[in-house]
PDB file of C-alpha atoms in Angstrom:
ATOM      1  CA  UNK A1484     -22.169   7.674   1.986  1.00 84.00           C
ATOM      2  CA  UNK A1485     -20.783   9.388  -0.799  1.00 88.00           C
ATOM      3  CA  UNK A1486     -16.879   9.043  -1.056  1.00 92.00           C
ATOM      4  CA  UNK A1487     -14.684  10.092  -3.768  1.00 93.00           C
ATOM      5  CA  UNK A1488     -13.027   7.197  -4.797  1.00 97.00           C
ATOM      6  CA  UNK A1489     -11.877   5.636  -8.036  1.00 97.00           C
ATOM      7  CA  UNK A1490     -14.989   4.246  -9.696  1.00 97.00           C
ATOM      8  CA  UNK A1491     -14.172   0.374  -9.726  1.00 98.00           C
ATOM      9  CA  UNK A1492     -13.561   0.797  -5.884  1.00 98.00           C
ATOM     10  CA  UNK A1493     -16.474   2.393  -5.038  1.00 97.00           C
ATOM     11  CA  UNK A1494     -18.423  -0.097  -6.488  1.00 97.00           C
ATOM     12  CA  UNK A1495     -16.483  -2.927  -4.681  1.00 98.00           C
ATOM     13  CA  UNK A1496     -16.301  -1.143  -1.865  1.00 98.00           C
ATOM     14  CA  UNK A1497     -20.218   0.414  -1.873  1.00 97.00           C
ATOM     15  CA  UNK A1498     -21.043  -1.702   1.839  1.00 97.00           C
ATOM     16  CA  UNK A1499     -18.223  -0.756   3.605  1.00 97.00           C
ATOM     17  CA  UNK A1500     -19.027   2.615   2.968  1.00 97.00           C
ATOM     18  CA  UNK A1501     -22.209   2.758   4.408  1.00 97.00           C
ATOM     19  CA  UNK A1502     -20.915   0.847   7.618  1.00 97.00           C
ATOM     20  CA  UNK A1503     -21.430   2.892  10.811  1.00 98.00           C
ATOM     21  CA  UNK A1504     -18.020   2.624  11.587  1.00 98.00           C
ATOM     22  CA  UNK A1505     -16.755   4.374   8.504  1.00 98.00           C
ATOM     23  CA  UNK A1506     -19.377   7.066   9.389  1.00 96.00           C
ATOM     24  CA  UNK A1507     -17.295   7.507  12.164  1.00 98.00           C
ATOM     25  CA  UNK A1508     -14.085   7.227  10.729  1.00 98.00           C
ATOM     26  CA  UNK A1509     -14.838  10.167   8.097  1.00 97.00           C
ATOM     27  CA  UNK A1510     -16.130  12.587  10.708  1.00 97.00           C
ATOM     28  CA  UNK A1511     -12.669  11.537  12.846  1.00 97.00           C
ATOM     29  CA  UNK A1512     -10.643  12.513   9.789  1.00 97.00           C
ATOM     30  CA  UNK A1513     -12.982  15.650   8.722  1.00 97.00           C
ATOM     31  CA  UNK A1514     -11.861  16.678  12.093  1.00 97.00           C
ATOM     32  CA  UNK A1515      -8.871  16.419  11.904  1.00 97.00           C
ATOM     33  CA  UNK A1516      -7.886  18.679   9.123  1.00 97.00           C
ATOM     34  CA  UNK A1517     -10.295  21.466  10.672  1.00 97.00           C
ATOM     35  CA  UNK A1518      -8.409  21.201  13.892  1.00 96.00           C
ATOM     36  CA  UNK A1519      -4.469  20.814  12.665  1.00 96.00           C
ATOM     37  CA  UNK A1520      -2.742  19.174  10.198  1.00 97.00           C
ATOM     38  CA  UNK A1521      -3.147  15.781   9.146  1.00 98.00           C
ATOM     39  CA  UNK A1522      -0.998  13.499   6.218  1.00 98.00           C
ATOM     40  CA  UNK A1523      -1.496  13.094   3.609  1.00 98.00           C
ATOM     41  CA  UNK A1524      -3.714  15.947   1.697  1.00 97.00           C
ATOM     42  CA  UNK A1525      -7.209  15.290   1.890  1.00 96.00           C
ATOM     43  CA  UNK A1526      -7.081  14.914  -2.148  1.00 96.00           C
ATOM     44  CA  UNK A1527      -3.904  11.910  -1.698  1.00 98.00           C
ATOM     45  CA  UNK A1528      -6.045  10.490   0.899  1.00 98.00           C
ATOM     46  CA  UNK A1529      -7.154   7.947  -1.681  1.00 98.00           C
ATOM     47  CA  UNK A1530      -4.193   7.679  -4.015  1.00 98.00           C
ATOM     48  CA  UNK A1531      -3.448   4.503  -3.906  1.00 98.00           C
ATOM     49  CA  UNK A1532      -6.964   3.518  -5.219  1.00 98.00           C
ATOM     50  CA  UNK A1533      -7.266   6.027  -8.062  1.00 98.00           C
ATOM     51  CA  UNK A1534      -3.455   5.195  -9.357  1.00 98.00           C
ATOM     52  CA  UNK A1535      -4.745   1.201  -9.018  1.00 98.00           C
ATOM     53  CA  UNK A1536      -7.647   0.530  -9.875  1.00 98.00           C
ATOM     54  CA  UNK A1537      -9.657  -2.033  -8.879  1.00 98.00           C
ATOM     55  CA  UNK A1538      -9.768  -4.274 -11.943  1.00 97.00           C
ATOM     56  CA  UNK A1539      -5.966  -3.331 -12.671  1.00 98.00           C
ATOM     57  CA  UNK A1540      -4.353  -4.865  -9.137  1.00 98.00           C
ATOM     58  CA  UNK A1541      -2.193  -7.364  -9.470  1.00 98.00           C
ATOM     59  CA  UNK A1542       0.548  -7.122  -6.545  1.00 98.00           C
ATOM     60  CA  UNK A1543      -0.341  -5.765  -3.365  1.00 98.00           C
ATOM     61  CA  UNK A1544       2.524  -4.040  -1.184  1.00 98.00           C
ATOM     62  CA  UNK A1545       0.750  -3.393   2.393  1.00 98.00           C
ATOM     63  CA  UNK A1546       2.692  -0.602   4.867  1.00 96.00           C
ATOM     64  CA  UNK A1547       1.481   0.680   8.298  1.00 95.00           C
ATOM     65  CA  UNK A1548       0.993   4.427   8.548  1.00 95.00           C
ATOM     66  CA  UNK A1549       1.582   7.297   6.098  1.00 97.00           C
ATOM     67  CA  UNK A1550       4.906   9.135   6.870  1.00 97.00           C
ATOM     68  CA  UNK A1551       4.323  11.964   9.532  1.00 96.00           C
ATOM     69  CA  UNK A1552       6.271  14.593   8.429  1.00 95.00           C
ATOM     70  CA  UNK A1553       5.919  17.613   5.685  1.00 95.00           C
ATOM     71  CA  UNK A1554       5.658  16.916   2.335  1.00 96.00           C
ATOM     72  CA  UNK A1555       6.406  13.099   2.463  1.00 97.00           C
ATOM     73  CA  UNK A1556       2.624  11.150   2.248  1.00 98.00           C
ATOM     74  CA  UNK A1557       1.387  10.999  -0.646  1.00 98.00           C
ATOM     75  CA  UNK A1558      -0.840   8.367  -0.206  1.00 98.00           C
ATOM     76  CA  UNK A1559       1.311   5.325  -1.333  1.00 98.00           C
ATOM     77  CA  UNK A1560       3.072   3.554   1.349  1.00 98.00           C
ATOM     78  CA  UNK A1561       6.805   3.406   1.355  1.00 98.00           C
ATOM     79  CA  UNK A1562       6.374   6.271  -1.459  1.00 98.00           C
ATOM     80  CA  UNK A1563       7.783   9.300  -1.511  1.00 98.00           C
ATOM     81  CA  UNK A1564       7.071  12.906  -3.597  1.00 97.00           C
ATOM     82  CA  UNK A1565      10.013  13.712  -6.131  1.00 94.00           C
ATOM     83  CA  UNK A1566      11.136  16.261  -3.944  1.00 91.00           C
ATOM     84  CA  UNK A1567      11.217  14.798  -0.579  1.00 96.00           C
ATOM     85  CA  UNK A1568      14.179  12.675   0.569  1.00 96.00           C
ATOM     86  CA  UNK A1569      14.692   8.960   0.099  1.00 96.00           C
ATOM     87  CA  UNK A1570      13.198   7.104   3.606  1.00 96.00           C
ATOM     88  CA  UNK A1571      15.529   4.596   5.453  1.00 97.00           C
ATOM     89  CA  UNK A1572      12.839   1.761   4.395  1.00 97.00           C
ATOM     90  CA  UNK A1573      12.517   2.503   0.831  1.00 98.00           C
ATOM     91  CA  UNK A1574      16.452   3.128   0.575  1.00 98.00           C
ATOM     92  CA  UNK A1575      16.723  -1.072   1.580  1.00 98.00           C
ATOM     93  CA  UNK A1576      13.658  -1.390  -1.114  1.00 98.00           C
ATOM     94  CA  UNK A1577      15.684  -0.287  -3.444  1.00 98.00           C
ATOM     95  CA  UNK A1578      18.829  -2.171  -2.557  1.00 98.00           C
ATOM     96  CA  UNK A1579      17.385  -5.216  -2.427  1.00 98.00           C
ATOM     97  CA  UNK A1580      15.750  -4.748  -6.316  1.00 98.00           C
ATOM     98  CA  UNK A1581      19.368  -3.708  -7.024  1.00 98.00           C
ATOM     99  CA  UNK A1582      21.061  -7.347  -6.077  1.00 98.00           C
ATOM    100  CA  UNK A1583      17.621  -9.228  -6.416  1.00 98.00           C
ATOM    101  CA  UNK A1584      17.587  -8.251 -10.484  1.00 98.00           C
ATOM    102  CA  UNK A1585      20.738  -6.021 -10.652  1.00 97.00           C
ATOM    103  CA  UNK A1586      18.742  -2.793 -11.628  1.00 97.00           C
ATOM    104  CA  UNK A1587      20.087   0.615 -10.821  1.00 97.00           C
ATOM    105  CA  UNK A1588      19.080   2.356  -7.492  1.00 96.00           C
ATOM    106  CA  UNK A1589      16.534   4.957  -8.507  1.00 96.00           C
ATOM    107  CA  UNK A1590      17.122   8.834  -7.527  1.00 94.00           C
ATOM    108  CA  UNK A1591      13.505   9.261  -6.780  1.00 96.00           C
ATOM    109  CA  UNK A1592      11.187   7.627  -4.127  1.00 97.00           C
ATOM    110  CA  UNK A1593       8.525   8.298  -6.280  1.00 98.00           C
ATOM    111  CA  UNK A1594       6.552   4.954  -6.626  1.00 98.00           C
ATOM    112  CA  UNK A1595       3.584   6.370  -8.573  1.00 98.00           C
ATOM    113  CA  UNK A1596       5.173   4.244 -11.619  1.00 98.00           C
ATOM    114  CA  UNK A1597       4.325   1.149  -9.654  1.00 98.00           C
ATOM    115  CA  UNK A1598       0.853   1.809  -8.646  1.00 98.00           C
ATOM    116  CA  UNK A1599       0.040   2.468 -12.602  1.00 98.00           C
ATOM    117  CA  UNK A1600       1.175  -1.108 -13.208  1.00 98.00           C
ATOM    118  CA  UNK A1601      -1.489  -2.374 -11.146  1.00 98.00           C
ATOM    119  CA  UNK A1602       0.839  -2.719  -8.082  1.00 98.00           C
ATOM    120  CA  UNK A1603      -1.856  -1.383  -4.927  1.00 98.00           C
ATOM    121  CA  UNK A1604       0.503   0.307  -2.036  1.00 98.00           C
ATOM    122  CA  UNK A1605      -1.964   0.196   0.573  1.00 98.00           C
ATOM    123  CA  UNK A1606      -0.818   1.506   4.234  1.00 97.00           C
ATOM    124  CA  UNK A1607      -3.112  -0.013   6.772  1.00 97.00           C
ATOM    125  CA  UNK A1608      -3.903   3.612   8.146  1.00 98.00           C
ATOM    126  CA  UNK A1609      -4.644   6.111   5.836  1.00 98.00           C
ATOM    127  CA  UNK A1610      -4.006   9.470   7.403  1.00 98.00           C
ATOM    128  CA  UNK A1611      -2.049  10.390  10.143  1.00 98.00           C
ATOM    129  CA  UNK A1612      -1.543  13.606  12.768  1.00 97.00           C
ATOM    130  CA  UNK A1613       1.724  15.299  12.205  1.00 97.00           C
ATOM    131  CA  UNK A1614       4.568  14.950  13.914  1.00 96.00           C
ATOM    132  CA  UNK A1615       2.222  12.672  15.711  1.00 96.00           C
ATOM    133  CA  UNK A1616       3.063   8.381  14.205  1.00 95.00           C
ATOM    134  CA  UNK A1617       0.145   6.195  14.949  1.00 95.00           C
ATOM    135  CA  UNK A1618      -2.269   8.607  15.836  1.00 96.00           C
ATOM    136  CA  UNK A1619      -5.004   7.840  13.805  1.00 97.00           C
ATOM    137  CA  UNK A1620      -4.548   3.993  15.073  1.00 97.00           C
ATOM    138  CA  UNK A1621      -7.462   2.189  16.133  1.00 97.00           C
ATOM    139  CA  UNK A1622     -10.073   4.439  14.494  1.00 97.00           C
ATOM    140  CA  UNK A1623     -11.383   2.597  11.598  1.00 98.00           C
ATOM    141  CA  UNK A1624      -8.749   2.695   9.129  1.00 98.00           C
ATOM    142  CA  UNK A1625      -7.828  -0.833   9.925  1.00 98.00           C
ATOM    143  CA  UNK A1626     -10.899  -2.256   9.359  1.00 98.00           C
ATOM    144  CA  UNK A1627     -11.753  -0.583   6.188  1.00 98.00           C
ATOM    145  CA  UNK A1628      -8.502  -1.712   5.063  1.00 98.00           C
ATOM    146  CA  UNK A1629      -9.129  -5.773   6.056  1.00 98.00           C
ATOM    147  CA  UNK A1630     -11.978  -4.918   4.281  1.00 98.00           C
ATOM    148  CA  UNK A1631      -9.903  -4.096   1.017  1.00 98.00           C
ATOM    149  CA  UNK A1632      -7.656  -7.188   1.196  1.00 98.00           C
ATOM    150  CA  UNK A1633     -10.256  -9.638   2.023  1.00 98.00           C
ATOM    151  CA  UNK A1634     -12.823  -8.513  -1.411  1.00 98.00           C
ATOM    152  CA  UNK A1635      -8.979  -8.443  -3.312  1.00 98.00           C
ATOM    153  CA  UNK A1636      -8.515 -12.110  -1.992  1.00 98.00           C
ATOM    154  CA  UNK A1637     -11.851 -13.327  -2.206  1.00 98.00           C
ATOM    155  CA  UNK A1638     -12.644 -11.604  -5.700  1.00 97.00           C
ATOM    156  CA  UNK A1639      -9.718 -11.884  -7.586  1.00 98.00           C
ATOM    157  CA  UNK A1640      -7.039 -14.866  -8.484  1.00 97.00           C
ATOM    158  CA  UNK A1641      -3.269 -15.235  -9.085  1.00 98.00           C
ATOM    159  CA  UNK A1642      -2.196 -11.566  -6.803  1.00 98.00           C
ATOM    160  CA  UNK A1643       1.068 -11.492  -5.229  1.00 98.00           C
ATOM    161  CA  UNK A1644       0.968 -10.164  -1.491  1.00 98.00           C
ATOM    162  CA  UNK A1645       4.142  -8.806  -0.272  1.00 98.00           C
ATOM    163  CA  UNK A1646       3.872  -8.777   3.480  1.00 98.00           C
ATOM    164  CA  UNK A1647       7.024  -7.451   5.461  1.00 97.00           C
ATOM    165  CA  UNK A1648       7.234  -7.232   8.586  1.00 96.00           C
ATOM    166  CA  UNK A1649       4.707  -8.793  11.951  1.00 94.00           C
ATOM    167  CA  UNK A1650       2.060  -5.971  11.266  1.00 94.00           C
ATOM    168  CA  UNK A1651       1.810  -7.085   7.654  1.00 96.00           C
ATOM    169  CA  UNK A1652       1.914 -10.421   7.808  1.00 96.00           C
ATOM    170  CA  UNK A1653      -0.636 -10.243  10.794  1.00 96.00           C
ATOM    171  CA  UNK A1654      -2.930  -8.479   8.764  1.00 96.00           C
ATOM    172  CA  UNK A1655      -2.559 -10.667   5.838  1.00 96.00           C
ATOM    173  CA  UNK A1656      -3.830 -13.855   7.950  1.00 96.00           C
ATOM    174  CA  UNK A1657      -7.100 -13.158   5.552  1.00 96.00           C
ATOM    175  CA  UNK A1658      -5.824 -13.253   2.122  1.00 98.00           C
ATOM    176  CA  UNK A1659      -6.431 -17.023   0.750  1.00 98.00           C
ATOM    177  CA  UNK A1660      -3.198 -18.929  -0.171  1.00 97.00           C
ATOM    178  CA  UNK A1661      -4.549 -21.380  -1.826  1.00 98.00           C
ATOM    179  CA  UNK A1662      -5.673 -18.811  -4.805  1.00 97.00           C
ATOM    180  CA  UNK A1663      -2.709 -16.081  -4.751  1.00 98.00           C
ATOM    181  CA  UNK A1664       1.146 -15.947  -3.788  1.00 98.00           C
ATOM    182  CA  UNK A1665       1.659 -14.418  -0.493  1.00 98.00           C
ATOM    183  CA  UNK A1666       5.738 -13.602   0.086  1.00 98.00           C
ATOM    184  CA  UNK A1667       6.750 -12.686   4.150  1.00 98.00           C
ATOM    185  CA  UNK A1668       9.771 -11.531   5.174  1.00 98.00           C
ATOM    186  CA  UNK A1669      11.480  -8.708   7.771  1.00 97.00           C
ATOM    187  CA  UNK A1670      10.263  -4.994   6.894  1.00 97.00           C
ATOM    188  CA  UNK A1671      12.641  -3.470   5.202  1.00 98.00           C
ATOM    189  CA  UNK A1672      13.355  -0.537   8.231  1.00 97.00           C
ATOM    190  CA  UNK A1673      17.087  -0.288   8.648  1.00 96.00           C
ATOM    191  CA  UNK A1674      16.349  -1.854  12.444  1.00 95.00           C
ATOM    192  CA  UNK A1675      15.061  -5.109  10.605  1.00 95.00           C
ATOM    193  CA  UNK A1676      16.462  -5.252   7.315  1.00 96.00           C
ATOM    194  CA  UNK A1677      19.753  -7.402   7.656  1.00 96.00           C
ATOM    195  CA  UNK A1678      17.043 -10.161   9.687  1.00 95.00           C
ATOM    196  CA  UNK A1679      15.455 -11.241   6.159  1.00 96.00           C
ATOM    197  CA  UNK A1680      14.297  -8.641   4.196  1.00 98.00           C
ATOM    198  CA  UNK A1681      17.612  -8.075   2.391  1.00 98.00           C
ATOM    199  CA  UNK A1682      18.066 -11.429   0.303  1.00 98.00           C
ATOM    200  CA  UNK A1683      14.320 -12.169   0.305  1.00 98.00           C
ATOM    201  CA  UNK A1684      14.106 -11.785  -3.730  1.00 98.00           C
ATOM    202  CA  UNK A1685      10.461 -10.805  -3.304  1.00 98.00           C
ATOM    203  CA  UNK A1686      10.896  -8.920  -6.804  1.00 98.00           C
ATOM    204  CA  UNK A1687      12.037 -11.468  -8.705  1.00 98.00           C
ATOM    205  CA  UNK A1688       9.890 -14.390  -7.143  1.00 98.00           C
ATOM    206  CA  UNK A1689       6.849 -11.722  -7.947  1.00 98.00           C
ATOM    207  CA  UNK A1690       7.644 -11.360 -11.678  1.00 98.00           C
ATOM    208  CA  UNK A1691       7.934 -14.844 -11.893  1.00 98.00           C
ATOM    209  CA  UNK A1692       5.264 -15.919 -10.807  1.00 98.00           C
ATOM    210  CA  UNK A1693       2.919 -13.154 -12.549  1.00 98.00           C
ATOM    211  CA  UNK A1694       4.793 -14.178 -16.056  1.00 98.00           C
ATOM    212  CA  UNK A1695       3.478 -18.023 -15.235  1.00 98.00           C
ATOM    213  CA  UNK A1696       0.217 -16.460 -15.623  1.00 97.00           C
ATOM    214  CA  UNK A1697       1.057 -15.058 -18.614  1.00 97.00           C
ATOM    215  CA  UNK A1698       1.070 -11.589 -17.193  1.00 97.00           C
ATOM    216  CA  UNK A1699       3.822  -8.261 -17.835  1.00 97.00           C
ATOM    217  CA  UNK A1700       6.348  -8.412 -15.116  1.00 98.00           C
ATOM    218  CA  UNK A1701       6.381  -4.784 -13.375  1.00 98.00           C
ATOM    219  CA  UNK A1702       9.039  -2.846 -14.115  1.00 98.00           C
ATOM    220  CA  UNK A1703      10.323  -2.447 -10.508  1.00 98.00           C
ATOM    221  CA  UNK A1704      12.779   0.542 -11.764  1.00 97.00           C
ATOM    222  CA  UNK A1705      12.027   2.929 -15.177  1.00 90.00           C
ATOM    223  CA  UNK A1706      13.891   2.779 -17.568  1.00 74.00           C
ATOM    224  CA  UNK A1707      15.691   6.282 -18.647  1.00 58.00           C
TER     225      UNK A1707
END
């Protein structure tokens, strides 16, 4: 099946592809932009893939759904467009980089600058009905997904895996701990947030740990 995806992902991901399931999956979706409207835009479907390559990951940030309302998905989870307003969620992402390395709270929820540093925000549903959370649930998307963090566990070495919250860390059960860092703590929704995930230092415990590879640390926040 053809799909227009990055390059490097289409080759690693060139099986699941032609998996009936994902056959299915694509018509589901196909459908669903004929028959309403569905988030993200068919074109941001794939974002996260074509900002992070591949070859390029080296933190993986896994969400649940894309956001359900207009002009919010953009195909990176907990992401925002410039113009639409901060989330609750990414609002306590930002707070906690602000005491974890005492950076400055961005103005934009823009994460685009993340993804190009090889940091893969990958929701475990890619599309979604709007108005309408969880509605593509339990089509496909999940498995195609597994499918993405088990070839990023098996293939590559020395990844950090931020998992927040039970979905996350439910779905990470495949990633292999013995090569990579894997990080767990509350997801960062204001109804969790207080109950780990503020104080969990997940930022700076990433850097470190990709600079004892010899890696660049990502620059959680740009730099004016």
């Amino acid at each position: 099946m053809d799909v227009k995806i990055e390059p490097s992902w289409k080759k690693a991901l060139a099986e699941e592809f032609e998996k009936p399931y994902f056959k299915e999956l694509a018509g589901f979706v196909k459908n669903g932009y004929k028959e309403g409207t569905v988030y993200p835009p068919p074109k941001f479907i794939f974002n996260a893939f074509e900002l992070c390559p591949f070859d390029k990951v080296r933190v993986v940030i896994l969400g649940q759904d894309p956001y359900h309302g207009r002009g919010q998905a953009h195909g990176l989870c907990f992401s925002v467009p410039e113009s639409a307003a901060m989330p609750p969620s990414l609002q306590n992402i930002y707070k906690e980089i602000n005491t974890d390395l005492g950076l400055p709270i961005p103005q934009s929820g823009n994460l685009e600058h993340w993804a190009k540093q090889g940091v893969l925000l990958l929701n475990a549903t890619l599309t979604v009905q709007a108005g309408n959370p969880a509605s593509h649930q339990g089509r496909g998307w999940e498995q195609f997904t597994d499918a993405v963090i088990k070839k990023l566990s098996d293939e590559k070495e020395g990844l950090v895996f931020l998992l927040w919250g039970r979905y996350a860390k439910e779905k990470g059960e495949v990633i292999d701990r013995d090569r990579h860092l894997v990080l767990e703590a509350a997801h960062p929704s204001p109804f969790s947030a207080a109950s780990g995930f503020l104080g969990c230092k997940h930022f700076s415990k990433a850097n470190d740990y990709l600079a004892s590879r010899g890696q660049t640390p990502i620059k959680w926040v740009l730099e004016n």
